[in-house]
Amino acid sequence: MSLLQLPAFGKARPWVRTAVLRPELGSLVAAVLLLTFFSIASSGAMLEIPTLARVLDTAWPYGIIAVAVGLLMISGEFDLSTGVMVGTAGALLGVMATEWGMNLWLALLLSLLICLGLGLWNGLLVVWTGLPSFVITLGTFFGLRGANVALSKYFTGDALIENIDEAAGFDSLHAIVATVFGTAPSDFRVSLLWWGGFTLIATWILWRTKIGNWIFATGGDREAARAVGVPVNGTKVGLFMLTAGAAWFVGVSNAVRYTSVQAGQGVGAEFFYIIAAVVGGCAMSGGRGSAIGPAIGALIWGIAFVGIPHAGWNSDWRWAFYGVLLLLATLINHIVGERVRTARSG
C-alpha cells in the first residue's frame, strides 16, 4: 500500500492500528450485538427467515448509496442531494416511459445520463467555487425537490406516476433489478446481489487500485496529495458522480419494483446514508473509512427498523435510536482519529 493511502502509525498500539485499517470491525460487532439483543427481545422472531428477509430488503437501498457516500466522505466531502436524487431518477424513468411512450431500457439510459450530469454539476461547483459541499449539495437538494414535483405534475397532472409496468421492456428490466427468490414472505430480492456486488467492487477499488489511493490521499491531506500528482479535483468530481449513479440505481429499481413513483420519494433519506457511513467507520473529517463499513451500517439500520417493532416498542423510538447511534459513532471516530494523530506526532 502506498504511504498516501494509510496514515503513519508510529508507535500506535495494535488496537489503534486495527481500528484504522479495519474501521468496519466496530460496526460488524455492533450489528451482531444488535441482532442478538432484538432476537432476545422478540423471543427469537428476529432470526426467522421472513424477518431476516425484511431486514435485508429494508437495508439494501440504503446500503448501495451509503457505500458511495462513504467513499465520498473518505475524500472529505458530503452529498446531501442523494435522497432526492432517488426520486429524480424514478420520476425521469416514469415520465419517459408512461408519458412519452419510451422503451424502459432507453429511459433507463437517459435517466442515468441526467443523474450523472447532476453529480457532475455538484462536483464541478465544489471544486470550482471552493464552497463547502454541504452548501452546494443542499442547494441541489432543494432545487431537485421542487423540480421533481413540479415537472411530474406538469407532465402527468399528479405527483404520482403510475403504470410503469405497461411500458415496453418492463419484464426484462424487472427480472434484472426487482425479481425475487423464494416464496413470500421468505423471499429475497435480486437487489441484494447488486448491493453485495457493488460493495465488493468498491472495496476492491478502494484498497487495491490507484483510484482508491487517490481517494484516501484527497481526504487525508489535499495539498500534499496535489504535490505528489494526485488529481484531487478529478477524484472529487468522480465521487460525486458515483453517489448520483448509486441514487439513480436505487430510484429506478424502486420504480420498476413498485411500478409507480412518488415525486417526493427519497427526501430525508440522505441523512440515513450519512449515518450508515459514519456508523461504518468513515471519518467525517475525511481520510479514513472503508466500503464494507457503510454497508454494515445500513444493515444496522435495517436491524433497528425491523427489530424495534418486533420487540414490542413504539416505532417512534427508531428516531431516538438513530440519533444516539450517530452521536456514538461520531464520538468513537473522533477518539480513534485523535489517537492516530497522537501516535503519528509521537
CSV table of C-alpha atoms in Angstrom, one decimal:
chain,number,residue,atom,x,y,z
A,1,MET,CA,0.0,0.0,0.0
A,2,SER,CA,1.2,3.5,-0.7
A,3,LEU,CA,2.1,5.9,2.1
A,4,LEU,CA,-0.5,8.2,0.7
A,5,GLN,CA,-3.2,5.7,1.4
A,6,LEU,CA,-2.6,5.0,5.0
A,7,PRO,CA,-1.7,7.2,7.9
A,8,ALA,CA,1.6,6.8,9.6
A,9,PHE,CA,1.1,5.0,12.9
A,10,GLY,CA,4.4,5.5,14.6
A,11,LYS,CA,4.2,3.6,17.9
A,12,ALA,CA,0.4,3.3,17.9
A,13,ARG,CA,-1.0,0.4,19.9
A,14,PRO,CA,-2.2,-2.7,17.9
A,15,TRP,CA,-5.9,-1.9,18.5
A,16,VAL,CA,-5.4,1.6,17.1
A,17,ARG,CA,-3.8,0.2,14.0
A,18,THR,CA,-6.6,-2.4,13.6
A,19,ALA,CA,-9.3,0.2,14.1
A,20,VAL,CA,-7.9,2.4,11.3
A,21,LEU,CA,-7.0,-0.4,8.9
A,22,ARG,CA,-10.3,-2.2,9.5
A,23,PRO,CA,-12.8,0.5,10.5
A,24,GLU,CA,-15.7,-1.8,9.7
A,25,LEU,CA,-14.9,-4.2,12.5
A,26,GLY,CA,-16.6,-2.0,15.1
A,27,SER,CA,-19.8,-1.8,13.0
A,28,LEU,CA,-19.8,-5.5,12.5
A,29,VAL,CA,-19.6,-6.2,16.2
A,30,ALA,CA,-22.4,-3.7,16.7
A,31,ALA,CA,-24.6,-5.4,14.1
A,32,VAL,CA,-24.1,-8.8,15.8
A,33,LEU,CA,-24.8,-7.4,19.2
A,34,LEU,CA,-27.9,-5.5,18.0
A,35,LEU,CA,-29.3,-8.6,16.2
A,36,THR,CA,-28.7,-10.7,19.3
A,37,PHE,CA,-30.4,-8.1,21.5
A,38,PHE,CA,-33.5,-7.8,19.3
A,39,SER,CA,-33.6,-11.6,18.9
A,40,ILE,CA,-33.9,-12.0,22.7
A,41,ALA,CA,-36.3,-9.1,23.0
A,42,SER,CA,-38.6,-10.6,20.3
A,43,SER,CA,-38.3,-14.2,21.6
A,44,GLY,CA,-36.4,-15.3,18.6
A,45,ALA,CA,-38.6,-13.7,15.9
A,46,MET,CA,-35.7,-11.7,14.5
A,47,LEU,CA,-33.9,-14.8,13.5
A,48,GLU,CA,-36.8,-16.2,11.4
A,49,ILE,CA,-36.2,-16.3,7.7
A,50,PRO,CA,-39.1,-13.9,6.8
A,51,THR,CA,-37.9,-11.4,9.3
A,52,LEU,CA,-34.3,-11.6,8.1
A,53,ALA,CA,-35.6,-11.2,4.5
A,54,ARG,CA,-37.4,-8.0,5.6
A,55,VAL,CA,-34.2,-6.7,7.3
A,56,LEU,CA,-32.2,-7.1,4.2
A,57,ASP,CA,-35.0,-5.7,2.0
A,58,THR,CA,-35.1,-2.7,4.2
A,59,ALA,CA,-31.3,-2.3,4.2
A,60,TRP,CA,-30.2,-2.7,0.6
A,61,PRO,CA,-31.3,0.7,-0.8
A,62,TYR,CA,-29.5,2.4,2.0
A,63,GLY,CA,-26.6,0.1,1.7
A,64,ILE,CA,-25.9,0.8,-2.0
A,65,ILE,CA,-26.0,4.6,-1.6
A,66,ALA,CA,-24.2,4.5,1.7
A,67,VAL,CA,-21.2,2.8,0.2
A,68,ALA,CA,-20.9,5.6,-2.4
A,69,VAL,CA,-21.5,8.3,0.2
A,70,GLY,CA,-18.8,6.6,2.4
A,71,LEU,CA,-16.2,6.8,-0.4
A,72,LEU,CA,-17.1,10.5,-0.9
A,73,MET,CA,-16.7,11.1,2.8
A,74,ILE,CA,-13.3,9.5,2.8
A,75,SER,CA,-12.3,12.1,0.2
A,76,GLY,CA,-13.5,14.8,2.7
A,77,GLU,CA,-16.9,15.8,1.1
A,78,PHE,CA,-20.6,15.3,1.7
A,79,ASP,CA,-23.6,14.9,-0.6
A,80,LEU,CA,-27.0,16.0,0.7
A,81,SER,CA,-28.7,15.5,-2.6
A,82,THR,CA,-28.6,11.7,-2.8
A,83,GLY,CA,-32.0,11.2,-1.2
A,84,VAL,CA,-33.9,13.5,-3.5
A,85,MET,CA,-31.8,12.1,-6.5
A,86,VAL,CA,-33.6,8.8,-5.9
A,87,GLY,CA,-36.9,10.5,-6.6
A,88,THR,CA,-35.4,12.3,-9.6
A,89,ALA,CA,-34.2,9.0,-11.2
A,90,GLY,CA,-37.6,7.3,-10.6
A,91,ALA,CA,-39.6,10.3,-11.9
A,92,LEU,CA,-37.5,10.6,-15.0
A,93,LEU,CA,-37.9,6.9,-15.8
A,94,GLY,CA,-41.6,7.1,-15.1
A,95,VAL,CA,-42.3,10.2,-17.2
A,96,MET,CA,-40.3,9.0,-20.2
A,97,ALA,CA,-41.9,5.5,-20.1
A,98,THR,CA,-45.5,6.4,-19.4
A,99,GLU,CA,-46.0,9.9,-20.9
A,100,TRP,CA,-43.5,9.8,-23.8
A,101,GLY,CA,-44.0,6.1,-24.7
A,102,MET,CA,-40.3,5.4,-24.5
A,103,ASN,CA,-38.9,1.9,-24.1
A,104,LEU,CA,-37.8,1.4,-20.5
A,105,TRP,CA,-34.3,0.5,-21.4
A,106,LEU,CA,-33.8,3.7,-23.3
A,107,ALA,CA,-35.5,5.7,-20.5
A,108,LEU,CA,-33.1,3.9,-18.1
A,109,LEU,CA,-30.1,5.1,-20.1
A,110,LEU,CA,-31.3,8.7,-20.4
A,111,SER,CA,-32.1,8.9,-16.7
A,112,LEU,CA,-28.7,7.6,-15.9
A,113,LEU,CA,-27.0,10.3,-18.1
A,114,ILE,CA,-29.1,13.0,-16.5
A,115,CYS,CA,-28.3,11.9,-12.9
A,116,LEU,CA,-24.6,11.6,-13.7
A,117,GLY,CA,-24.8,15.1,-15.1
A,118,LEU,CA,-26.3,16.3,-11.9
A,119,GLY,CA,-23.5,14.6,-10.0
A,120,LEU,CA,-21.0,16.3,-12.3
A,121,TRP,CA,-22.7,19.6,-11.6
A,122,ASN,CA,-22.3,19.1,-7.9
A,123,GLY,CA,-18.6,18.1,-8.2
A,124,LEU,CA,-17.6,20.9,-10.5
A,125,LEU,CA,-19.3,23.5,-8.3
A,126,VAL,CA,-17.5,22.2,-5.3
A,127,VAL,CA,-14.0,22.2,-6.9
A,128,TRP,CA,-14.5,25.5,-8.8
A,129,THR,CA,-16.0,27.6,-6.1
A,130,GLY,CA,-14.3,26.1,-3.1
A,131,LEU,CA,-17.6,26.3,-1.2
A,132,PRO,CA,-18.4,23.5,1.3
A,133,SER,CA,-20.0,20.6,-0.4
A,134,PHE,CA,-22.7,20.7,2.3
A,135,VAL,CA,-23.9,24.1,0.9
A,136,ILE,CA,-23.6,23.1,-2.8
A,137,THR,CA,-25.5,19.8,-2.5
A,138,LEU,CA,-28.1,21.3,-0.1
A,139,GLY,CA,-28.8,23.8,-2.9
A,140,THR,CA,-29.2,20.9,-5.4
A,141,PHE,CA,-31.4,19.1,-2.9
A,142,PHE,CA,-33.9,22.0,-2.7
A,143,GLY,CA,-33.7,22.5,-6.5
A,144,LEU,CA,-34.5,18.9,-7.3
A,145,ARG,CA,-37.1,18.6,-4.6
A,146,GLY,CA,-39.1,21.4,-6.2
A,147,ALA,CA,-38.4,20.3,-9.8
A,148,ASN,CA,-39.4,16.7,-9.2
A,149,VAL,CA,-42.9,17.6,-8.0
A,150,ALA,CA,-43.5,20.5,-10.4
A,151,LEU,CA,-42.3,18.6,-13.5
A,152,SER,CA,-44.2,15.4,-12.5
A,153,LYS,CA,-47.4,17.5,-12.2
A,154,TYR,CA,-46.7,19.3,-15.5
A,155,PHE,CA,-46.4,16.0,-17.5
A,156,THR,CA,-48.8,13.8,-15.6
A,157,GLY,CA,-51.1,16.1,-13.7
A,158,ASP,CA,-50.1,14.4,-10.5
A,159,ALA,CA,-47.1,13.9,-8.2
A,160,LEU,CA,-47.7,10.1,-8.5
A,161,ILE,CA,-46.5,8.4,-11.7
A,162,GLU,CA,-48.2,5.1,-12.3
A,163,ASN,CA,-48.5,2.2,-14.8
A,164,ILE,CA,-44.7,1.8,-15.4
A,165,ASP,CA,-45.4,-1.9,-15.9
A,166,GLU,CA,-47.3,-1.2,-19.1
A,167,ALA,CA,-44.2,0.3,-20.8
A,168,ALA,CA,-42.2,-1.7,-23.3
A,169,GLY,CA,-39.2,-3.5,-21.8
A,170,PHE,CA,-40.7,-3.8,-18.3
A,171,ASP,CA,-40.5,-7.6,-18.0
A,172,SER,CA,-36.8,-7.9,-18.9
A,173,LEU,CA,-35.8,-4.9,-16.7
A,174,HIS,CA,-37.9,-6.2,-13.8
A,175,ALA,CA,-36.1,-9.6,-14.0
A,176,ILE,CA,-32.7,-7.9,-13.6
A,177,VAL,CA,-33.4,-5.3,-10.9
A,178,ALA,CA,-36.5,-6.4,-9.0
A,179,THR,CA,-37.1,-10.1,-9.2
A,180,VAL,CA,-37.4,-12.3,-6.1
A,181,PHE,CA,-36.0,-15.6,-4.9
A,182,GLY,CA,-38.1,-17.8,-2.7
A,183,THR,CA,-41.7,-17.7,-1.7
A,184,ALA,CA,-43.3,-14.9,0.2
A,185,PRO,CA,-42.8,-14.0,3.0
A,186,SER,CA,-39.5,-15.8,2.9
A,187,ASP,CA,-38.4,-14.1,-0.3
A,188,PHE,CA,-35.2,-12.3,-1.1
A,189,ARG,CA,-34.7,-9.6,-3.8
A,190,VAL,CA,-32.1,-9.8,-6.5
A,191,SER,CA,-31.2,-6.3,-5.3
A,192,LEU,CA,-29.2,-8.0,-2.6
A,193,LEU,CA,-26.9,-9.3,-5.2
A,194,TRP,CA,-26.5,-5.8,-6.7
A,195,TRP,CA,-25.7,-4.5,-3.2
A,196,GLY,CA,-23.1,-7.2,-2.5
A,197,GLY,CA,-21.5,-6.8,-5.9
A,198,PHE,CA,-21.3,-3.0,-5.6
A,199,THR,CA,-19.8,-3.2,-2.1
A,200,LEU,CA,-17.2,-5.7,-3.2
A,201,ILE,CA,-16.2,-3.7,-6.3
A,202,ALA,CA,-16.0,-0.5,-4.2
A,203,THR,CA,-13.8,-2.3,-1.7
A,204,TRP,CA,-11.5,-3.6,-4.4
A,205,ILE,CA,-11.2,-0.1,-5.9
A,206,LEU,CA,-10.6,1.5,-2.5
A,207,TRP,CA,-7.9,-0.9,-1.3
A,208,ARG,CA,-6.3,-2.4,-4.5
A,209,THR,CA,-6.2,0.4,-7.1
A,210,LYS,CA,-4.6,3.7,-7.7
A,211,ILE,CA,-8.0,5.4,-7.6
A,212,GLY,CA,-8.5,4.2,-4.0
A,213,ASN,CA,-5.1,5.6,-3.2
A,214,TRP,CA,-6.3,9.0,-4.6
A,215,ILE,CA,-9.5,8.9,-2.5
A,216,PHE,CA,-7.6,8.4,0.8
A,217,ALA,CA,-4.9,10.9,-0.2
A,218,THR,CA,-7.5,13.5,-1.1
A,219,GLY,CA,-9.3,13.2,2.2
A,220,GLY,CA,-6.1,12.9,4.3
A,221,ASP,CA,-4.1,15.9,3.1
A,222,ARG,CA,-5.3,17.6,0.0
A,223,GLU,CA,-2.3,19.8,-0.6
A,224,ALA,CA,0.2,17.1,0.0
A,225,ALA,CA,-1.8,14.9,-2.4
A,226,ARG,CA,-1.7,17.6,-5.1
A,227,ALA,CA,2.1,18.0,-4.5
A,228,VAL,CA,2.7,14.3,-5.5
A,229,GLY,CA,0.4,14.4,-8.5
A,230,VAL,CA,-2.9,13.2,-7.2
A,231,PRO,CA,-5.8,14.5,-9.3
A,232,VAL,CA,-7.7,15.9,-6.3
A,233,ASN,CA,-10.4,17.7,-8.2
A,234,GLY,CA,-11.0,14.9,-10.7
A,235,THR,CA,-11.3,12.4,-7.8
A,236,LYS,CA,-13.9,14.5,-6.1
A,237,VAL,CA,-15.9,15.1,-9.2
A,238,GLY,CA,-15.9,11.4,-10.0
A,239,LEU,CA,-17.1,10.5,-6.5
A,240,PHE,CA,-20.0,13.0,-6.7
A,241,MET,CA,-21.0,11.3,-10.0
A,242,LEU,CA,-20.7,7.9,-8.2
A,243,THR,CA,-23.2,9.0,-5.5
A,244,ALA,CA,-25.5,10.2,-8.2
A,245,GLY,CA,-25.2,6.9,-10.0
A,246,ALA,CA,-25.9,4.9,-6.9
A,247,ALA,CA,-29.0,7.0,-6.2
A,248,TRP,CA,-30.1,6.5,-9.8
A,249,PHE,CA,-29.9,2.7,-9.4
A,250,VAL,CA,-32.0,2.7,-6.3
A,251,GLY,CA,-34.5,5.1,-7.8
A,252,VAL,CA,-35.1,3.2,-11.0
A,253,SER,CA,-35.1,-0.2,-9.2
A,254,ASN,CA,-37.8,1.0,-6.8
A,255,ALA,CA,-39.8,2.4,-9.7
A,256,VAL,CA,-39.7,-0.9,-11.6
A,257,ARG,CA,-40.4,-2.9,-8.4
A,258,TYR,CA,-43.5,-0.9,-7.4
A,259,THR,CA,-44.5,0.1,-10.9
A,260,SER,CA,-45.1,3.7,-9.7
A,261,VAL,CA,-43.1,6.7,-8.4
A,262,GLN,CA,-43.9,9.3,-5.9
A,263,ALA,CA,-42.1,12.5,-7.0
A,264,GLY,CA,-41.2,13.3,-3.4
A,265,GLN,CA,-39.6,9.9,-2.9
A,266,GLY,CA,-36.2,9.8,-1.1
A,267,VAL,CA,-36.5,13.2,0.6
A,268,GLY,CA,-34.8,12.9,4.0
A,269,ALA,CA,-33.1,9.6,3.3
A,270,GLU,CA,-29.8,11.4,2.7
A,271,PHE,CA,-29.3,11.6,6.5
A,272,PHE,CA,-29.6,7.9,6.8
A,273,TYR,CA,-26.9,7.3,4.2
A,274,ILE,CA,-24.5,9.6,6.1
A,275,ILE,CA,-25.4,7.9,9.4
A,276,ALA,CA,-24.7,4.4,7.8
A,277,ALA,CA,-21.3,5.7,6.6
A,278,VAL,CA,-20.4,7.2,9.9
A,279,VAL,CA,-21.5,4.1,11.8
A,280,GLY,CA,-19.4,2.1,9.4
A,281,GLY,CA,-16.3,3.9,10.4
A,282,CYS,CA,-16.0,6.7,7.8
A,283,ALA,CA,-14.5,9.7,9.4
A,284,MET,CA,-16.5,12.9,8.8
A,285,SER,CA,-13.2,14.8,8.5
A,286,GLY,CA,-12.1,12.5,5.6
A,287,GLY,CA,-9.1,10.3,5.1
A,288,ARG,CA,-10.3,7.2,6.9
A,289,GLY,CA,-13.0,4.6,6.2
A,290,SER,CA,-14.0,1.6,4.1
A,291,ALA,CA,-16.7,0.5,1.7
A,292,ILE,CA,-17.8,-2.5,3.7
A,293,GLY,CA,-18.3,-0.4,6.8
A,294,PRO,CA,-21.2,1.7,5.3
A,295,ALA,CA,-22.8,-1.5,4.0
A,296,ILE,CA,-22.8,-2.9,7.6
A,297,GLY,CA,-24.0,0.5,8.8
A,298,ALA,CA,-27.0,0.1,6.5
A,299,LEU,CA,-27.6,-3.4,7.8
A,300,ILE,CA,-27.7,-2.0,11.4
A,301,TRP,CA,-30.3,0.5,10.2
A,302,GLY,CA,-32.4,-2.4,8.8
A,303,ILE,CA,-32.0,-4.4,12.0
A,304,ALA,CA,-33.2,-1.5,14.1
A,305,PHE,CA,-36.0,-0.6,11.7
A,306,VAL,CA,-37.4,-4.1,11.9
A,307,GLY,CA,-36.3,-5.0,15.4
A,308,ILE,CA,-37.8,-2.2,17.3
A,309,PRO,CA,-41.4,-3.0,16.5
A,310,HIS,CA,-40.7,-6.7,16.8
A,311,ALA,CA,-39.5,-6.1,20.3
A,312,GLY,CA,-42.9,-4.5,21.1
A,313,TRP,CA,-41.7,-1.0,21.3
A,314,ASN,CA,-43.3,2.1,19.7
A,315,SER,CA,-41.9,2.7,16.3
A,316,ASP,CA,-41.1,6.3,17.2
A,317,TRP,CA,-38.2,5.0,19.2
A,318,ARG,CA,-36.4,4.4,15.8
A,319,TRP,CA,-35.6,8.1,15.5
A,320,ALA,CA,-34.1,8.2,19.0
A,321,PHE,CA,-32.1,5.2,18.2
A,322,TYR,CA,-30.7,6.7,15.0
A,323,GLY,CA,-29.8,9.9,16.8
A,324,VAL,CA,-27.9,8.1,19.6
A,325,LEU,CA,-26.2,5.8,17.1
A,326,LEU,CA,-24.9,8.7,15.1
A,327,LEU,CA,-23.6,10.5,18.2
A,328,LEU,CA,-21.9,7.4,19.5
A,329,ALA,CA,-20.3,6.6,16.1
A,330,THR,CA,-19.1,10.2,15.7
A,331,LEU,CA,-17.6,10.1,19.2
A,332,ILE,CA,-15.8,6.8,18.6
A,333,ASN,CA,-14.5,8.0,15.2
A,334,HIS,CA,-13.2,11.2,16.9
A,335,ILE,CA,-11.5,9.3,19.6
A,336,VAL,CA,-9.8,6.9,17.2
A,337,GLY,CA,-8.8,9.8,15.0
A,338,GLU,CA,-7.2,11.7,17.9
A,339,ARG,CA,-5.3,8.6,19.0
A,340,VAL,CA,-4.0,8.1,15.5
A,341,ARG,CA,-2.9,11.8,15.3
A,342,THR,CA,-1.2,11.5,18.7
A,343,ALA,CA,0.6,8.3,17.6
A,344,ARG,CA,1.7,10.0,14.3
A,345,SER,CA,3.0,13.1,16.0
A,346,GLY,CA,4.8,11.0,18.7
